[in-house]
Each structure stands twice: as structure tokens, then as C-alpha cells.
Coordinates of N, CA and C and ligand atoms in Angstrom, one line a residue:
M1 N 16.7 -1.2 7.3 CA 15.7 -1.7 8.4 C 16.0 -3.1 8.8
S2 N 15.9 -3.3 10.1 CA 16.3 -4.7 10.6 C 15.1 -5.6 10.3
E3 N 15.5 -6.9 10.4 CA 14.5 -8.0 10.2 C 13.3 -7.8 11.2
D4 N 13.7 -7.5 12.4 CA 12.7 -7.3 13.5 C 11.7 -6.2 13.1
S5 N 12.2 -5.1 12.6 CA 11.3 -4.0 12.3 C 10.4 -4.2 11.1
L6 N 10.9 -5.1 10.2 CA 10.1 -5.5 9.1 C 9.0 -6.4 9.6
Q7 N 9.3 -7.3 10.5 CA 8.3 -8.2 11.0 C 7.3 -7.4 11.8
E8 N 7.7 -6.4 12.5 CA 6.8 -5.5 13.3 C 5.8 -4.9 12.3
L9 N 6.3 -4.4 11.2 CA 5.4 -3.7 10.2 C 4.4 -4.7 9.6
I10 N 4.9 -5.9 9.4 CA 4.0 -6.9 8.8 C 2.9 -7.3 9.8
E11 N 3.3 -7.4 11.1 CA 2.3 -7.8 12.1 C 1.3 -6.7 12.3
T12 N 1.8 -5.4 12.2 CA 0.9 -4.3 12.3 C -0.2 -4.3 11.1
A13 N 0.3 -4.6 9.9 CA -0.6 -4.7 8.8 C -1.6 -5.9 9.0
K14 N -1.1 -7.0 9.6 CA -1.9 -8.1 9.8 C -3.1 -7.8 10.8
T15 N -2.7 -7.0 11.8 CA -3.8 -6.6 12.8 C -4.7 -5.6 12.1
A16 N -4.2 -4.7 11.3 CA -5.1 -3.7 10.6 C -6.1 -4.5 9.6
R17 N -5.6 -5.6 9.1 CA -6.4 -6.4 8.2 C -7.7 -6.8 8.9
L18 N -7.7 -7.1 10.2 CA -8.8 -7.5 10.9 C -9.9 -6.4 11.1
R19 N -9.5 -5.2 10.8 CA -10.4 -4.0 10.9 C -11.0 -3.7 9.5
S20 N -10.7 -4.5 8.5 CA -11.3 -4.4 7.2 C -12.8 -4.5 7.2
I21 N -13.4 -3.7 6.4 CA -14.9 -3.8 6.2 C -15.1 -4.3 4.8
A22 N -15.3 -5.6 4.7 CA -15.4 -6.2 3.3 C -16.5 -7.2 3.2
P23 N -17.8 -6.7 3.5 CA -18.9 -7.6 3.5 C -19.3 -8.2 2.1
F24 N -18.8 -7.5 1.0 CA -19.2 -7.9 -0.3 C -18.2 -8.9 -0.9
S25 N -16.9 -8.7 -0.7 CA -15.9 -9.6 -1.2 C -15.4 -10.6 -0.2
N26 N -15.6 -10.3 1.1 CA -14.9 -11.1 2.2 C -13.4 -11.2 2.0
F27 N -12.8 -10.3 1.2 CA -11.4 -10.3 1.0 C -10.8 -9.2 1.8
L28 N -10.1 -9.7 2.9 CA -9.6 -8.7 3.9 C -8.2 -8.4 3.6
V29 N -7.9 -7.1 3.5 CA -6.5 -6.6 3.3 C -6.1 -5.6 4.3
G30 N -4.9 -5.8 4.8 CA -4.3 -4.9 5.8 C -3.0 -4.3 5.2
A31 N -2.8 -3.0 5.6 CA -1.6 -2.3 5.1 C -1.0 -1.5 6.2
A32 N 0.3 -1.4 6.2 CA 1.0 -0.5 7.2 C 2.2 0.2 6.5
V33 N 2.2 1.5 6.6 CA 3.3 2.3 5.9 C 4.1 2.9 7.0
R34 N 5.4 2.9 6.9 CA 6.3 3.4 7.9 C 7.0 4.7 7.3
T35 N 7.0 5.7 8.1 CA 7.7 7.0 7.6 C 9.2 6.9 7.9
A36 N 9.9 7.8 7.3 CA 11.4 7.9 7.6 C 11.7 8.1 9.0
E37 N 10.8 8.8 9.7 CA 11.0 9.0 11.2 C 10.6 7.8 12.0
G38 N 10.0 6.8 11.4 CA 9.6 5.6 12.1 C 8.2 5.5 12.6
K39 N 7.4 6.4 12.2 CA 6.0 6.3 12.6 C 5.2 5.4 11.6
I40 N 4.3 4.6 12.1 CA 3.5 3.7 11.3 C 2.1 4.1 11.2
Y41 N 1.5 4.1 10.0 CA 0.1 4.4 9.7 C -0.5 3.1 9.1
T42 N -1.7 2.7 9.5 CA -2.3 1.5 9.0 C -3.5 1.8 8.2
G43 N -3.9 0.8 7.4 CA -5.1 0.9 6.6 C -5.7 -0.5 6.4
S44 N -7.0 -0.5 6.1 CA -7.6 -1.7 5.7 C -8.6 -1.4 4.7
N45 N -9.0 -2.4 3.8 CA -9.9 -2.0 2.8 C -11.3 -1.8 3.4
I46 N -12.0 -0.8 2.8 CA -13.4 -0.5 3.2 C -14.3 -0.5 2.0
E47 N -15.2 -1.4 2.0 CA -16.1 -1.5 0.9 C -17.4 -0.7 1.0
S48 N -17.9 -0.2 -0.1 CA -19.1 0.5 -0.2 C -20.1 -0.4 -1.0
A49 N -21.4 -0.2 -0.6 CA -22.5 -1.0 -1.3 C -22.5 -0.6 -2.8
S50 N -21.9 0.5 -3.1 CA -21.8 0.9 -4.5 C -20.8 0.1 -5.3
Y51 N -20.0 -0.6 -4.5 CA -18.8 -1.3 -5.0 C -17.7 -0.4 -5.5
G52 N -18.1 0.5 -6.4 CA -17.1 1.4 -7.0 C -16.4 2.4 -6.1
L53 N -17.0 2.6 -5.0 CA -16.4 3.6 -4.0 C -15.6 2.9 -2.9
T54 N -15.4 1.6 -3.1 CA -14.5 0.8 -2.2 C -13.1 1.4 -2.3
V55 N -12.5 1.4 -1.1 CA -11.1 1.8 -1.1 C -10.2 0.7 -0.6
C56 N -9.1 0.5 -1.2 CA -8.1 -0.5 -0.8 C -7.4 -0.1 0.5
G57 N -6.9 -1.2 1.2 CA -6.1 -0.9 2.4 C -4.9 -0.1 2.2
E58 N -4.2 -0.3 1.1 CA -3.0 0.5 0.9 C -3.3 2.0 0.8
R59 N -4.3 2.3 0.1 CA -4.6 3.8 -0.1 C -5.1 4.4 1.2
V60 N -5.9 3.6 2.0 CA -6.3 4.1 3.3 C -5.1 4.5 4.1
A61 N -4.1 3.6 4.2 CA -2.9 3.8 5.0 C -2.2 5.1 4.5
I62 N -2.1 5.2 3.2 CA -1.3 6.3 2.6 C -2.1 7.6 2.8
W63 N -3.4 7.6 2.6 CA -4.2 8.8 2.8 C -4.1 9.3 4.3
K64 N -4.2 8.3 5.2 CA -4.1 8.7 6.6 C -2.8 9.4 6.9
A65 N -1.7 8.8 6.4 CA -0.4 9.4 6.6 C -0.2 10.7 6.0
L66 N -0.6 10.8 4.7 CA -0.5 12.1 4.0 C -1.3 13.2 4.7
S67 N -2.5 12.8 5.1 CA -3.4 13.9 5.7 C -2.9 14.3 7.1
E68 N -2.0 13.5 7.7 CA -1.3 13.9 8.9 C 0.0 14.7 8.7
G69 N 0.2 14.9 7.4 CA 1.4 15.8 7.1 C 2.6 15.0 6.7
E70 N 2.5 13.6 6.7 CA 3.7 12.8 6.4 C 4.0 12.9 4.8
R71 N 5.2 12.8 4.5 CA 5.6 12.9 3.0 C 6.7 11.9 2.7
D72 N 7.3 11.3 3.6 CA 8.5 10.5 3.4 C 8.3 9.1 3.9
F73 N 8.2 8.1 3.0 CA 7.9 6.8 3.4 C 9.0 5.8 3.0
V74 N 9.3 4.9 3.9 CA 10.4 4.0 3.7 C 9.9 2.5 3.4
E75 N 8.8 2.2 4.0 CA 8.3 0.8 3.9 C 6.8 0.7 3.8
L76 N 6.3 -0.2 3.1 CA 4.8 -0.4 3.0 C 4.6 -1.9 3.0
A77 N 3.9 -2.4 4.1 CA 3.6 -3.9 4.2 C 2.1 -4.1 3.8
I78 N 1.9 -5.1 3.0 CA 0.5 -5.5 2.6 C 0.3 -6.9 2.9
V79 N -0.9 -7.2 3.6 CA -1.1 -8.5 4.1 C -2.5 -9.0 3.6
A80 N -2.6 -10.1 3.0 CA -3.9 -10.7 2.6 C -3.8 -12.2 2.8
D81 N -4.9 -12.9 2.9 CA -5.0 -14.3 3.1 C -5.0 -15.1 1.8
T82 N -3.9 -15.0 1.1 CA -3.8 -15.7 -0.2 C -2.5 -16.5 -0.3
E83 N -2.5 -17.6 -0.9 CA -1.3 -18.4 -1.0 C -0.3 -17.7 -1.9
S84 N -0.7 -17.3 -3.1 CA 0.1 -16.4 -3.9 C 0.0 -15.0 -3.4
L85 N 1.1 -14.4 -3.0 CA 1.0 -13.1 -2.3 C 0.3 -12.0 -3.1
T86 N -0.6 -11.3 -2.4 CA -1.4 -10.3 -3.1 C -0.6 -9.0 -3.3
P87 N -0.5 -8.6 -4.5 CA 0.2 -7.3 -4.8 C -0.8 -6.2 -4.8
P88 N -0.4 -4.9 -4.8 CA -1.4 -3.8 -4.8 C -2.0 -3.8 -6.2
C89 N -3.3 -3.3 -6.2 CA -4.0 -3.2 -7.5 C -3.4 -2.0 -8.3
G90 N -3.9 -1.9 -9.5 CA -3.4 -0.9 -10.4 C -3.5 0.5 -9.9
T91 N -4.7 0.8 -9.3 CA -5.0 2.2 -8.8 C -4.0 2.5 -7.6
C92 N -3.8 1.5 -6.7 CA -2.9 1.7 -5.6 C -1.4 1.9 -6.1
R93 N -1.1 1.2 -7.2 CA 0.3 1.3 -7.7 C 0.5 2.7 -8.1
Q94 N -0.5 3.3 -8.8 CA -0.3 4.7 -9.2 C -0.1 5.6 -8.0
I95 N -0.9 5.4 -6.9 CA -0.8 6.3 -5.7 C 0.6 6.0 -5.0
I96 N 1.0 4.8 -5.0 CA 2.3 4.5 -4.4 C 3.4 5.2 -5.2
W97 N 3.3 5.1 -6.5 CA 4.3 5.8 -7.3 C 4.4 7.3 -7.0
E98 N 3.2 7.9 -6.9 CA 3.2 9.3 -6.7 C 3.5 9.8 -5.3
F99 N 3.2 9.0 -4.3 CA 3.4 9.4 -2.9 C 4.3 8.6 -2.0
A100 N 4.6 7.4 -2.5 CA 5.5 6.6 -1.6 C 6.5 5.8 -2.5
K101 N 7.0 6.6 -3.5 CA 7.9 6.0 -4.5 C 9.1 5.2 -4.0
H102 N 9.7 5.7 -2.9 CA 10.9 5.1 -2.4 C 10.7 4.0 -1.3
A103 N 9.4 3.8 -1.1 CA 9.1 2.8 0.0 C 9.4 1.3 -0.5
K104 N 10.0 0.6 0.3 CA 10.2 -0.9 0.0 C 8.8 -1.5 0.3
I105 N 8.3 -2.3 -0.7 CA 7.0 -2.9 -0.6 C 7.2 -4.3 -0.1
I106 N 6.5 -4.7 1.0 CA 6.6 -6.1 1.5 C 5.2 -6.7 1.4
L107 N 5.1 -7.8 0.6 CA 3.9 -8.5 0.5 C 3.9 -9.7 1.5
S108 N 2.8 -10.0 2.1 CA 2.8 -11.1 3.0 C 1.5 -11.8 3.1
N109 N 1.5 -13.0 3.6 CA 0.2 -13.7 3.9 C 0.1 -14.2 5.3
L110 N -1.0 -14.9 5.6 CA -1.2 -15.3 7.0 C -0.2 -16.5 7.4
Q111 N 0.4 -17.1 6.4 CA 1.4 -18.1 6.7 C 2.7 -17.6 7.0
G112 N 2.8 -16.2 6.9 CA 4.1 -15.6 7.2 C 5.1 -15.6 6.0
E113 N 4.6 -15.9 4.8 CA 5.5 -15.8 3.7 C 5.6 -14.4 3.3
T114 N 6.7 -14.0 2.8 CA 6.9 -12.6 2.5 C 7.7 -12.4 1.2
Q115 N 7.5 -11.3 0.5 CA 8.3 -11.0 -0.7 C 8.4 -9.5 -0.8
E116 N 9.6 -9.1 -1.1 CA 9.9 -7.6 -1.2 C 9.9 -7.2 -2.7
C117 N 9.4 -6.0 -2.9 CA 9.5 -5.5 -4.3 C 9.4 -4.0 -4.3
S118 N 9.6 -3.4 -5.4 CA 9.6 -1.9 -5.5 C 8.5 -1.5 -6.4
I119 N 8.1 -0.3 -6.3 CA 7.0 0.2 -7.2 C 7.5 0.4 -8.6
K120 N 8.8 0.6 -8.8 CA 9.4 0.6 -10.1 C 9.2 -0.7 -10.9
E121 N 9.3 -1.8 -10.1 CA 9.1 -3.1 -10.7 C 7.6 -3.3 -11.0
L122 N 6.7 -2.9 -10.1 CA 5.3 -3.1 -10.2 C 4.6 -2.2 -11.2
L123 N 5.2 -1.0 -11.4 CA 4.6 0.0 -12.3 C 5.7 0.6 -13.2
P124 N 6.1 -0.1 -14.2 CA 7.1 0.4 -15.1 C 6.5 1.5 -16.0
R125 N 7.3 2.5 -16.4 CA 6.9 3.6 -17.2 C 5.7 4.3 -16.7
A126 N 5.7 4.7 -15.5 CA 4.5 5.3 -14.8 C 4.3 6.7 -15.3
F127 N 3.0 7.0 -15.3 CA 2.6 8.4 -15.6 C 2.7 9.2 -14.3
D128 N 3.1 10.4 -14.3 CA 3.1 11.3 -13.2 C 3.2 12.7 -13.6
A129 N 3.3 13.6 -12.6 CA 3.2 15.1 -12.9 C 4.3 15.6 -13.8
R130 N 5.3 14.8 -14.0 CA 6.4 15.3 -14.9 C 5.8 15.5 -16.3
F131 N 4.8 14.6 -16.7 CA 4.2 14.7 -18.0 C 3.3 16.0 -18.2
L132 N 2.7 16.3 -17.1 CA 1.9 17.5 -17.1 C 2.7 18.8 -17.4
S133 N 3.8 18.9 -16.8 CA 4.6 20.1 -17.0 C 5.4 20.0 -18.3
A134 N 5.5 18.8 -18.9 CA 6.3 18.7 -20.2 C 5.4 18.8 -21.4
H135 N 4.1 19.1 -21.3 CA 3.2 19.1 -22.5 C 3.5 20.4 -23.3
K136 N 3.1 20.3 -24.6 CA 3.6 21.2 -25.6 C 2.8 22.5 -25.8
D137 N 1.5 22.5 -25.4 CA 0.7 23.7 -25.8 C 0.3 24.6 -24.5
Ligands
LIG1 N1 -8.1 -4.8 -2.2 C1 -7.2 -4.2 -1.4 O1 -7.6 -3.6 -0.4 N2 -5.9 -4.1 -1.8 C2 -5.4 -4.8 -2.8 O2 -4.2 -4.7 -3.1 C3 -6.3 -5.6 -3.7 C4 -7.7 -5.5 -3.4 C5 -9.5 -4.9 -1.7 C6 -10.5 -4.1 -2.5 C7 -11.7 -4.9 -2.2 O3 -12.3 -4.5 -1.0 C8 -11.3 -6.3 -2.1 O4 -9.9 -6.2 -1.8 C9 -11.5 -7.2 -3.3 O5 -11.0 -6.6 -4.4

């Protein structure tokens, strides 16, 4: 992917961040996932008064794409307003591992700093369906 298209994905995540519903934490997160065919799906975190039913921006983007039939993801940009770039939470790491394993993950902030990483680095020795089919009884 070209530098321009990475920048476009980050900008799209940044715009999605502004649609966050985060009245309890005031911590706004935007995400944008790109499919192998080049389509972009966005997400922002949506908080519930129950707190526990809150959903992160990353998962909203991935759920939207999966529910539209997408299965093949190449890039995932995540934007938050933090000096130290915000990585996906543990729950999102599991979902990225299961559904967007090959996506390049791009972390970014409002100052335009970016860092690339992979889910393999973020979630070593992950659990997934392979273990379900390998069990002994
Ligand atoms: N959050 C995300 O949307 N993504 C992350 O990677 C980290 C956390 C949200 C969840 C909650 O709405 C707020 O940020 C504070 O945890």
C-alpha cells in the first residue's frame, strides 16, 4: 500500500473518531479497516451507561465489515488523542486475531504520529479455533 493510501485510512479513522459516543470516559477512538478490494469500513467507540456493554472503535469497524460479508482485511488504522499511541485493548486483539489476522495495524494520534505493528506482535500465542478442534475428548 502506498504512503498516500495509508494516510487516507488514518484520516478516515480520525473522522470516524469524531462520531464516537463516549460520555463516560471522554476518550474518543476512531478506527478504519480496509479490505483487500480497497473498501473502507469505519468504527468509533460507543459507550453504554452499563459501562460493560461499551464497544471499542476497532470492533465496531470489524463487525460492520464482517456483517457486510467482508472477510479479507489488509489494514486497520486506529486513532486516539494520546501522546503515547493507543494500541487495541485485549478484547479487540482477540477479535483482530480471529478476523483480521493479516491486516497491518497502524496506530496514530492527532499529532500525526504513526506506528505500524502486527497482531502477531500484539497477541503472541493467541487462542483460536484450532484449539477447539484439537481437544482430546
Ligand atoms: N477504547 C477503544 O475504543 N479502543 C481501544 O483500543 C481502547 C479503548 C474505548 C473503550 C471506551 O469507550 C474508552 O475507549 C475508554 O476505555
